[in-house]
Amino acid sequence: MSAYVSVVRSVGGYLPARVLTNDDLGRMVQTSDDWIVERTGIRRRHIAADGETTSDLAVQASRRALEAAGLEPSDIDLIVLATATPDYTFPSTATVVQGALGITHGAAFDIHAVCSGFIYALSMADNCLVRGQFERALVIGAETFSRIIDWSDRATCVLFGDGAGAVVLERRLVAEADGRGIKAVHLRSDGRYRDLLYVDGGPSKTRTVGHLRMQGNQVFRHAVTKISESVRETLAQAQVDISEVDWFVPHQANQRILSAVAERLGLAESRIVSTVADHGNTSAASVPLAMDVALRDGRIRPGQLVLLEAIGGGLTWGSALIRI
Ligand code: ACO
């Protein structure tokens, strides 16, 4: 067992200023506020301004996380950024953020696991810290899905929004961590299901960026079963019973998925942190954004056990248990 554990020191979030409501969408495609709220729970989402990039959102979220921790950018020696909507094919958005923050040491790289990206990024950063390779990481989920949405497709354009969330993850000696830190992480993928949720473009295949395509009801079905299985694996690994979990912070895809998973796991609705009504699905940004909201409004308190989960294109999925 390692002498180190990765502890969440702070969280920051950023949402672009522009808000797109369901009524706004009703003027763009044949849909209604009633349909969207009933099927998804989403009421509004934020959309990046022209010229506002994924790295811009990530930098804002990172600055807020650093400020909350009382740290300077130079205190960070690792950036792991999860995104499916990078500024460029290369360099990585993580290195763009590193440059914008003025960090000239350490390492930065992107993770591509779509909506599960933040859980994957957290796991990779945790492994680096626990191994003793780095001291303090920014783990970021940042997306501008508005750039890959087909705005004429009512089945998908109502679901997504833009945003970024960032977590400062810090290496501590287990003996000095007061029981805090990442307790367990479970990651899975199954490429047989890649056609259920994908983008129909890419540099090698089409030389285009492409648009998001989804078989919504199939994704829904996989989401409920696969997330429940993953959470059970994570809890078993940490030897924690579901009744000990204080807060469930799921990927914010759809209120019906969140409620169905919580019901399967025997988690009370009152323990779910849900931001889906205000943010929509911000892909890799959704979990750290929801953590940020619940930490700032005082729901999540130091010492509590927090369960994170996500599923996304690939399919990829995973979950993590953290004592904050
Ligand atoms: N407004 C009005 N009607 C619509 C809309 C809309 N925005 N979108 C679809 N419809 C219509 C369809 O055309 C269809 O009409 P028809 O019966 O005349 O053919 C009808 O509504 C039912 O369509 P379904 O796709 O079967 O609707 P469903 O109840 O499955 O809800 C939804 C669709 C909300 C997308 C749901 O399947 C879902 O949430 N799936 C999960 C997918 C998801 O969250 N993906 C996000 C990325 S992955 C992730 O983050 C987990």
Coordinates of C-alpha atoms and ligand atoms in Angstrom, one line a residue:
M1 CA 0.0 0.0 0.0
S2 CA 1.2 3.5 -0.9
A3 CA 2.3 5.9 1.9
Y4 CA 0.3 8.6 0.0
V5 CA -3.3 9.4 -0.6
S6 CA -4.8 12.0 -2.9
V7 CA -6.9 14.6 -1.1
V8 CA -9.4 17.1 -2.6
R9 CA -8.1 20.5 -1.5
S10 CA -10.7 22.7 -3.4
V11 CA -13.1 22.9 -6.3
G12 CA -14.0 25.6 -8.8
G13 CA -16.5 25.9 -11.5
Y14 CA -17.3 28.2 -14.4
L15 CA -20.3 28.6 -16.7
P16 CA -20.4 30.9 -19.7
A17 CA -22.7 34.0 -19.3
R18 CA -25.2 33.2 -22.0
V19 CA -28.2 31.2 -20.9
L20 CA -30.3 29.2 -23.4
T21 CA -33.8 28.3 -22.0
N22 CA -36.2 25.6 -23.2
D23 CA -38.4 28.3 -24.6
D24 CA -35.4 29.6 -26.6
L25 CA -35.0 26.1 -28.1
G26 CA -38.7 26.0 -28.8
R27 CA -38.1 28.8 -31.3
M28 CA -35.3 26.9 -33.0
V29 CA -36.7 23.3 -33.3
Q30 CA -40.1 21.7 -32.8
T31 CA -40.0 21.1 -29.0
S32 CA -41.4 22.5 -25.8
D33 CA -40.5 23.4 -22.2
D34 CA -43.0 20.7 -21.0
W35 CA -41.4 17.9 -23.2
I36 CA -37.8 18.8 -22.2
V37 CA -38.6 19.1 -18.5
E38 CA -40.7 15.9 -18.3
R39 CA -38.2 13.7 -20.2
T40 CA -34.9 15.2 -18.9
G41 CA -35.4 17.6 -16.0
I42 CA -33.4 20.3 -17.9
R43 CA -34.7 23.9 -17.9
R44 CA -31.8 25.9 -19.1
R45 CA -28.1 25.5 -20.1
H46 CA -25.1 27.8 -20.6
I47 CA -23.6 28.4 -24.1
A48 CA -20.1 29.7 -24.7
A49 CA -19.8 33.1 -26.5
D50 CA -18.3 33.2 -30.0
G51 CA -14.6 32.9 -29.6
E52 CA -14.9 31.6 -26.0
T53 CA -13.0 28.2 -26.1
T54 CA -12.9 25.1 -23.9
S55 CA -9.5 26.3 -22.5
D56 CA -11.0 29.7 -21.6
L57 CA -13.7 28.0 -19.5
A58 CA -11.1 25.6 -18.0
V59 CA -8.8 28.5 -17.0
Q60 CA -11.7 30.3 -15.3
A61 CA -12.7 27.2 -13.3
S62 CA -9.0 26.5 -12.4
R63 CA -8.5 30.1 -11.1
R64 CA -11.6 29.7 -8.9
A65 CA -10.3 26.4 -7.6
L66 CA -6.9 27.8 -6.9
E67 CA -8.4 30.9 -5.2
A68 CA -10.6 28.6 -3.0
A69 CA -7.4 26.8 -1.9
G70 CA -5.3 29.9 -1.4
L71 CA -2.8 28.6 -3.9
E72 CA -0.9 30.1 -6.8
P73 CA -0.7 28.5 -10.3
S74 CA 3.0 27.8 -9.6
D75 CA 1.9 25.4 -6.8
I76 CA 0.5 23.0 -9.4
D77 CA 2.8 20.5 -11.1
L78 CA 0.3 18.3 -13.0
I79 CA -2.7 19.2 -15.1
V80 CA -5.1 16.4 -16.3
L81 CA -7.9 17.8 -18.4
A82 CA -10.9 15.8 -19.6
T83 CA -12.6 17.0 -22.8
A84 CA -14.2 15.8 -26.0
T85 CA -14.2 19.3 -27.4
P86 CA -10.6 20.4 -27.3
D87 CA -9.5 23.8 -28.6
Y88 CA -7.3 22.1 -31.3
T89 CA -6.6 18.6 -32.5
F90 CA -3.3 19.3 -30.9
P91 CA -1.7 20.6 -28.7
S92 CA -3.7 19.3 -25.8
T93 CA -6.1 21.7 -24.1
A94 CA -4.3 20.9 -20.9
T95 CA -1.1 22.5 -22.2
V96 CA -3.0 25.5 -23.5
V97 CA -4.4 25.9 -19.9
Q98 CA -0.9 25.4 -18.5
G99 CA 0.4 28.2 -20.7
A100 CA -2.5 30.5 -19.9
L101 CA -1.9 30.0 -16.1
G102 CA 1.8 30.7 -16.6
I103 CA 2.9 27.3 -15.2
T104 CA 6.4 26.4 -16.6
H105 CA 7.1 23.2 -14.8
G106 CA 5.5 19.8 -14.3
A107 CA 3.3 18.1 -16.9
A108 CA -0.1 18.5 -18.6
F109 CA -2.1 16.2 -20.7
D110 CA -5.7 15.6 -21.9
I111 CA -8.0 12.6 -21.3
H112 CA -10.6 11.6 -23.8
A113 CA -13.4 9.6 -22.3
V114 CA -16.3 11.9 -23.2
C115 CA -18.9 12.2 -20.4
S116 CA -16.8 9.9 -18.1
G117 CA -13.7 12.0 -18.7
F118 CA -13.6 13.6 -15.3
I119 CA -13.7 10.2 -13.5
Y120 CA -10.9 8.9 -15.8
A121 CA -8.9 12.1 -15.2
L122 CA -9.3 11.9 -11.5
S123 CA -8.1 8.3 -11.5
M124 CA -5.0 9.1 -13.7
A125 CA -4.1 12.1 -11.4
D126 CA -4.6 10.0 -8.3
N127 CA -2.3 7.3 -9.6
C128 CA 0.4 9.9 -10.4
L129 CA 0.1 11.5 -7.0
V130 CA 0.0 8.3 -5.0
R131 CA 3.0 7.0 -6.8
G132 CA 4.9 10.1 -5.7
Q133 CA 5.5 11.4 -9.2
F134 CA 3.8 14.8 -8.7
E135 CA 2.7 16.8 -5.7
R136 CA -0.4 18.8 -6.6
A137 CA -2.7 18.4 -9.6
L138 CA -5.5 20.4 -11.3
V139 CA -8.0 17.8 -12.5
I140 CA -10.3 19.6 -15.0
G141 CA -13.5 18.7 -16.9
A142 CA -14.2 21.3 -19.6
E143 CA -16.4 21.3 -22.6
T144 CA -18.0 23.4 -25.4
F145 CA -20.5 20.8 -26.7
S146 CA -22.4 23.6 -28.3
R147 CA -19.7 23.4 -31.1
I148 CA -20.5 19.8 -32.0
I149 CA -24.3 19.8 -31.6
D150 CA -26.5 19.6 -34.6
W151 CA -28.8 22.5 -33.7
S152 CA -31.5 21.2 -36.1
D153 CA -31.7 17.8 -34.2
R154 CA -34.3 18.2 -31.4
A155 CA -33.4 14.8 -30.0
T156 CA -29.9 15.9 -29.0
C157 CA -29.7 19.8 -29.0
V158 CA -32.0 20.1 -26.0
L159 CA -29.7 18.0 -23.8
F160 CA -26.3 19.7 -23.7
G161 CA -24.6 22.8 -22.4
D162 CA -21.1 24.3 -22.0
G163 CA -19.0 24.7 -18.8
A164 CA -15.9 23.7 -16.8
G165 CA -15.1 22.4 -13.3
A166 CA -11.7 22.0 -11.7
V167 CA -10.5 20.2 -8.6
V168 CA -7.1 20.7 -6.8
L169 CA -5.9 17.3 -5.8
E170 CA -3.1 17.1 -3.4
R171 CA -0.7 14.4 -2.3
R172 CA -0.7 13.7 1.5
L173 CA 0.9 11.1 3.7
V174 CA -1.9 8.6 4.7
A175 CA -0.9 9.1 8.3
E176 CA -1.5 12.9 8.0
A177 CA -4.7 12.8 5.9
D178 CA -7.3 12.4 8.7
G179 CA -9.0 9.7 6.7
R180 CA -9.6 12.0 3.8
G181 CA -8.9 11.3 0.2
I182 CA -9.9 9.1 -2.8
K183 CA -10.9 5.7 -1.4
A184 CA -11.7 3.8 -4.6
V185 CA -12.1 4.3 -8.3
H186 CA -13.7 1.9 -10.9
L187 CA -13.2 2.5 -14.6
R188 CA -14.8 0.5 -17.5
S189 CA -15.3 0.8 -21.2
D190 CA -16.9 -1.4 -23.9
G191 CA -16.2 -0.4 -27.6
R192 CA -18.9 -2.7 -28.9
Y193 CA -21.3 0.2 -28.0
R194 CA -19.5 3.0 -29.8
D195 CA -22.3 3.6 -32.3
L196 CA -24.8 4.4 -29.5
L197 CA -23.3 7.8 -28.9
Y198 CA -20.6 9.3 -31.2
V199 CA -19.5 12.2 -33.3
D200 CA -19.7 11.7 -37.1
G201 CA -16.4 13.5 -37.8
G202 CA -12.8 13.4 -36.8
P203 CA -9.4 14.4 -38.4
S204 CA -8.4 10.9 -39.5
K205 CA -11.7 9.5 -40.6
T206 CA -13.4 12.5 -42.2
R207 CA -11.1 15.6 -41.9
T208 CA -14.1 17.3 -40.3
V209 CA -15.2 18.1 -36.7
G210 CA -18.6 16.5 -37.1
H211 CA -21.8 16.4 -35.0
L212 CA -23.0 14.4 -32.0
R213 CA -25.3 11.5 -32.9
M214 CA -27.1 9.4 -30.3
Q215 CA -29.5 6.5 -29.8
G216 CA -31.0 8.1 -26.7
N217 CA -33.2 5.3 -25.4
Q218 CA -30.3 2.7 -25.7
V219 CA -27.9 5.0 -23.9
F220 CA -30.5 5.5 -21.2
R221 CA -30.8 1.7 -20.7
H222 CA -27.0 1.1 -20.5
A223 CA -26.6 4.2 -18.2
V224 CA -28.8 2.9 -15.5
T225 CA -27.4 -0.7 -15.4
K226 CA -23.7 0.1 -16.0
I227 CA -23.6 3.0 -13.4
S228 CA -25.3 0.8 -10.8
E229 CA -22.8 -2.0 -11.4
S230 CA -19.8 0.4 -11.3
V231 CA -21.0 2.0 -8.0
R232 CA -21.3 -1.4 -6.4
E233 CA -17.8 -2.3 -7.5
T234 CA -16.4 1.0 -6.0
L235 CA -18.2 0.5 -2.7
A236 CA -17.0 -3.1 -2.4
Q237 CA -13.4 -2.0 -3.1
A238 CA -13.6 0.6 -0.4
Q239 CA -15.6 -1.7 1.9
V240 CA -18.2 0.9 2.4
D241 CA -22.0 0.4 2.6
I242 CA -24.2 2.6 0.5
S243 CA -25.9 3.8 3.7
E244 CA -22.6 5.5 4.7
V245 CA -22.5 7.7 1.6
D246 CA -23.4 11.3 2.4
W247 CA -23.7 12.6 -1.1
F248 CA -24.2 11.2 -4.6
V249 CA -22.8 13.5 -7.2
P250 CA -23.6 11.8 -10.6
H251 CA -22.9 12.9 -14.1
Q252 CA -25.7 15.3 -14.9
A253 CA -27.2 13.7 -18.1
N254 CA -30.9 13.4 -17.3
Q255 CA -32.9 13.7 -14.1
R256 CA -34.6 10.4 -14.9
I257 CA -31.3 8.6 -15.1
L258 CA -30.1 10.1 -11.8
S259 CA -33.3 9.1 -10.1
A260 CA -33.4 5.5 -11.6
V261 CA -29.8 4.9 -10.5
A262 CA -30.4 6.2 -7.0
E263 CA -33.5 4.0 -6.7
R264 CA -31.6 0.9 -7.8
L265 CA -28.9 1.6 -5.3
G266 CA -31.3 2.4 -2.4
L267 CA -30.1 6.0 -2.2
A268 CA -32.6 8.6 -1.0
E269 CA -33.5 11.3 -3.5
S270 CA -32.4 13.9 -0.9
R271 CA -28.8 12.7 -1.1
I272 CA -28.5 13.4 -4.9
V273 CA -26.7 16.6 -6.0
S274 CA -28.6 17.5 -9.1
T275 CA -27.7 20.5 -11.3
V276 CA -29.1 19.2 -14.5
A277 CA -32.0 21.7 -14.5
D278 CA -29.7 24.7 -14.6
H279 CA -26.6 23.2 -16.5
G280 CA -28.0 20.5 -18.8
N281 CA -25.4 17.9 -19.7
T282 CA -21.9 19.5 -19.7
S283 CA -20.2 16.1 -20.4
A284 CA -16.8 15.9 -18.6
A285 CA -17.5 19.2 -16.8
S286 CA -20.8 18.0 -15.1
V287 CA -19.4 16.2 -12.1
P288 CA -16.9 18.8 -10.9
L289 CA -19.4 21.6 -11.6
A290 CA -22.0 19.8 -9.4
M291 CA -19.4 19.3 -6.7
D292 CA -18.6 23.0 -6.8
V293 CA -22.2 24.0 -6.4
A294 CA -22.8 21.6 -3.4
L295 CA -19.5 22.6 -1.7
R296 CA -20.2 26.3 -2.1
D297 CA -23.8 26.1 -0.8
G298 CA -22.6 24.1 2.2
R299 CA -24.3 20.8 1.4
I300 CA -21.1 18.9 1.1
R301 CA -19.0 19.4 4.3
P302 CA -15.5 18.3 5.2
G303 CA -15.2 14.7 6.3
Q304 CA -18.2 13.5 4.3
L305 CA -18.2 10.6 1.9
V306 CA -19.0 11.6 -1.7
L307 CA -19.8 9.1 -4.5
L308 CA -19.2 10.3 -8.1
E309 CA -20.2 8.5 -11.3
A310 CA -20.4 9.0 -15.0
I311 CA -21.1 7.3 -18.3
G312 CA -20.4 8.5 -21.8
G313 CA -19.5 7.8 -25.4
G314 CA -17.4 4.7 -26.0
L315 CA -19.2 3.5 -24.0
T316 CA -17.0 4.5 -21.1
W317 CA -18.2 4.6 -17.5
G318 CA -16.9 4.7 -13.9
S319 CA -17.3 5.8 -10.4
A320 CA -15.2 7.1 -7.5
L321 CA -15.6 7.4 -3.7
I322 CA -13.9 10.3 -1.9
R323 CA -13.9 11.5 1.7
I324 CA -13.8 15.2 1.3
Ligands
ACO1 N1 -39.0 17.6 -28.2 C1 -40.2 17.0 -28.6 N2 -40.2 15.7 -29.0 C2 -39.0 15.1 -29.1 C3 -37.8 15.7 -28.7 C4 -37.8 17.0 -28.3 N3 -36.7 17.7 -27.9 N4 -36.8 14.8 -28.9 C5 -37.4 13.6 -29.4 N5 -38.7 13.8 -29.5 C6 -39.7 12.9 -29.9 C7 -39.2 11.8 -30.8 O1 -39.1 12.3 -32.1 C8 -40.2 10.7 -30.6 O2 -41.3 11.0 -31.4 P1 -42.1 9.8 -32.2 O3 -42.6 8.9 -31.1 O4 -43.1 10.6 -32.9 O5 -41.0 9.1 -33.0 C9 -40.6 10.8 -29.2 O6 -40.2 12.1 -28.8 C10 -39.9 9.8 -28.3 O7 -38.5 9.8 -28.5 P2 -37.5 8.9 -27.7 O8 -36.1 9.1 -28.2 O9 -38.0 7.5 -27.6 O10 -37.7 9.6 -26.3 P3 -37.2 9.2 -24.9 O11 -38.3 9.1 -23.9 O12 -36.2 8.1 -25.0 O13 -36.4 10.5 -24.4 C11 -34.1 11.2 -24.3 C12 -35.3 10.9 -25.2 C13 -34.5 12.4 -23.4 C14 -32.9 11.6 -25.2 C15 -33.8 10.0 -23.5 O14 -33.7 8.9 -24.3 C16 -32.5 10.1 -22.8 O15 -32.4 11.0 -21.9 N6 -31.5 9.3 -23.0 C17 -30.2 9.3 -22.4 C18 -29.3 9.9 -23.3 C19 -28.4 10.9 -22.7 O16 -28.6 11.5 -21.6 N7 -27.4 11.1 -23.4 C20 -26.4 12.1 -23.0 C21 -25.1 11.7 -23.4 S1 -24.6 10.2 -22.6 C22 -24.6 10.5 -21.1 O17 -24.2 11.6 -20.7 C23 -25.2 9.5 -20.2

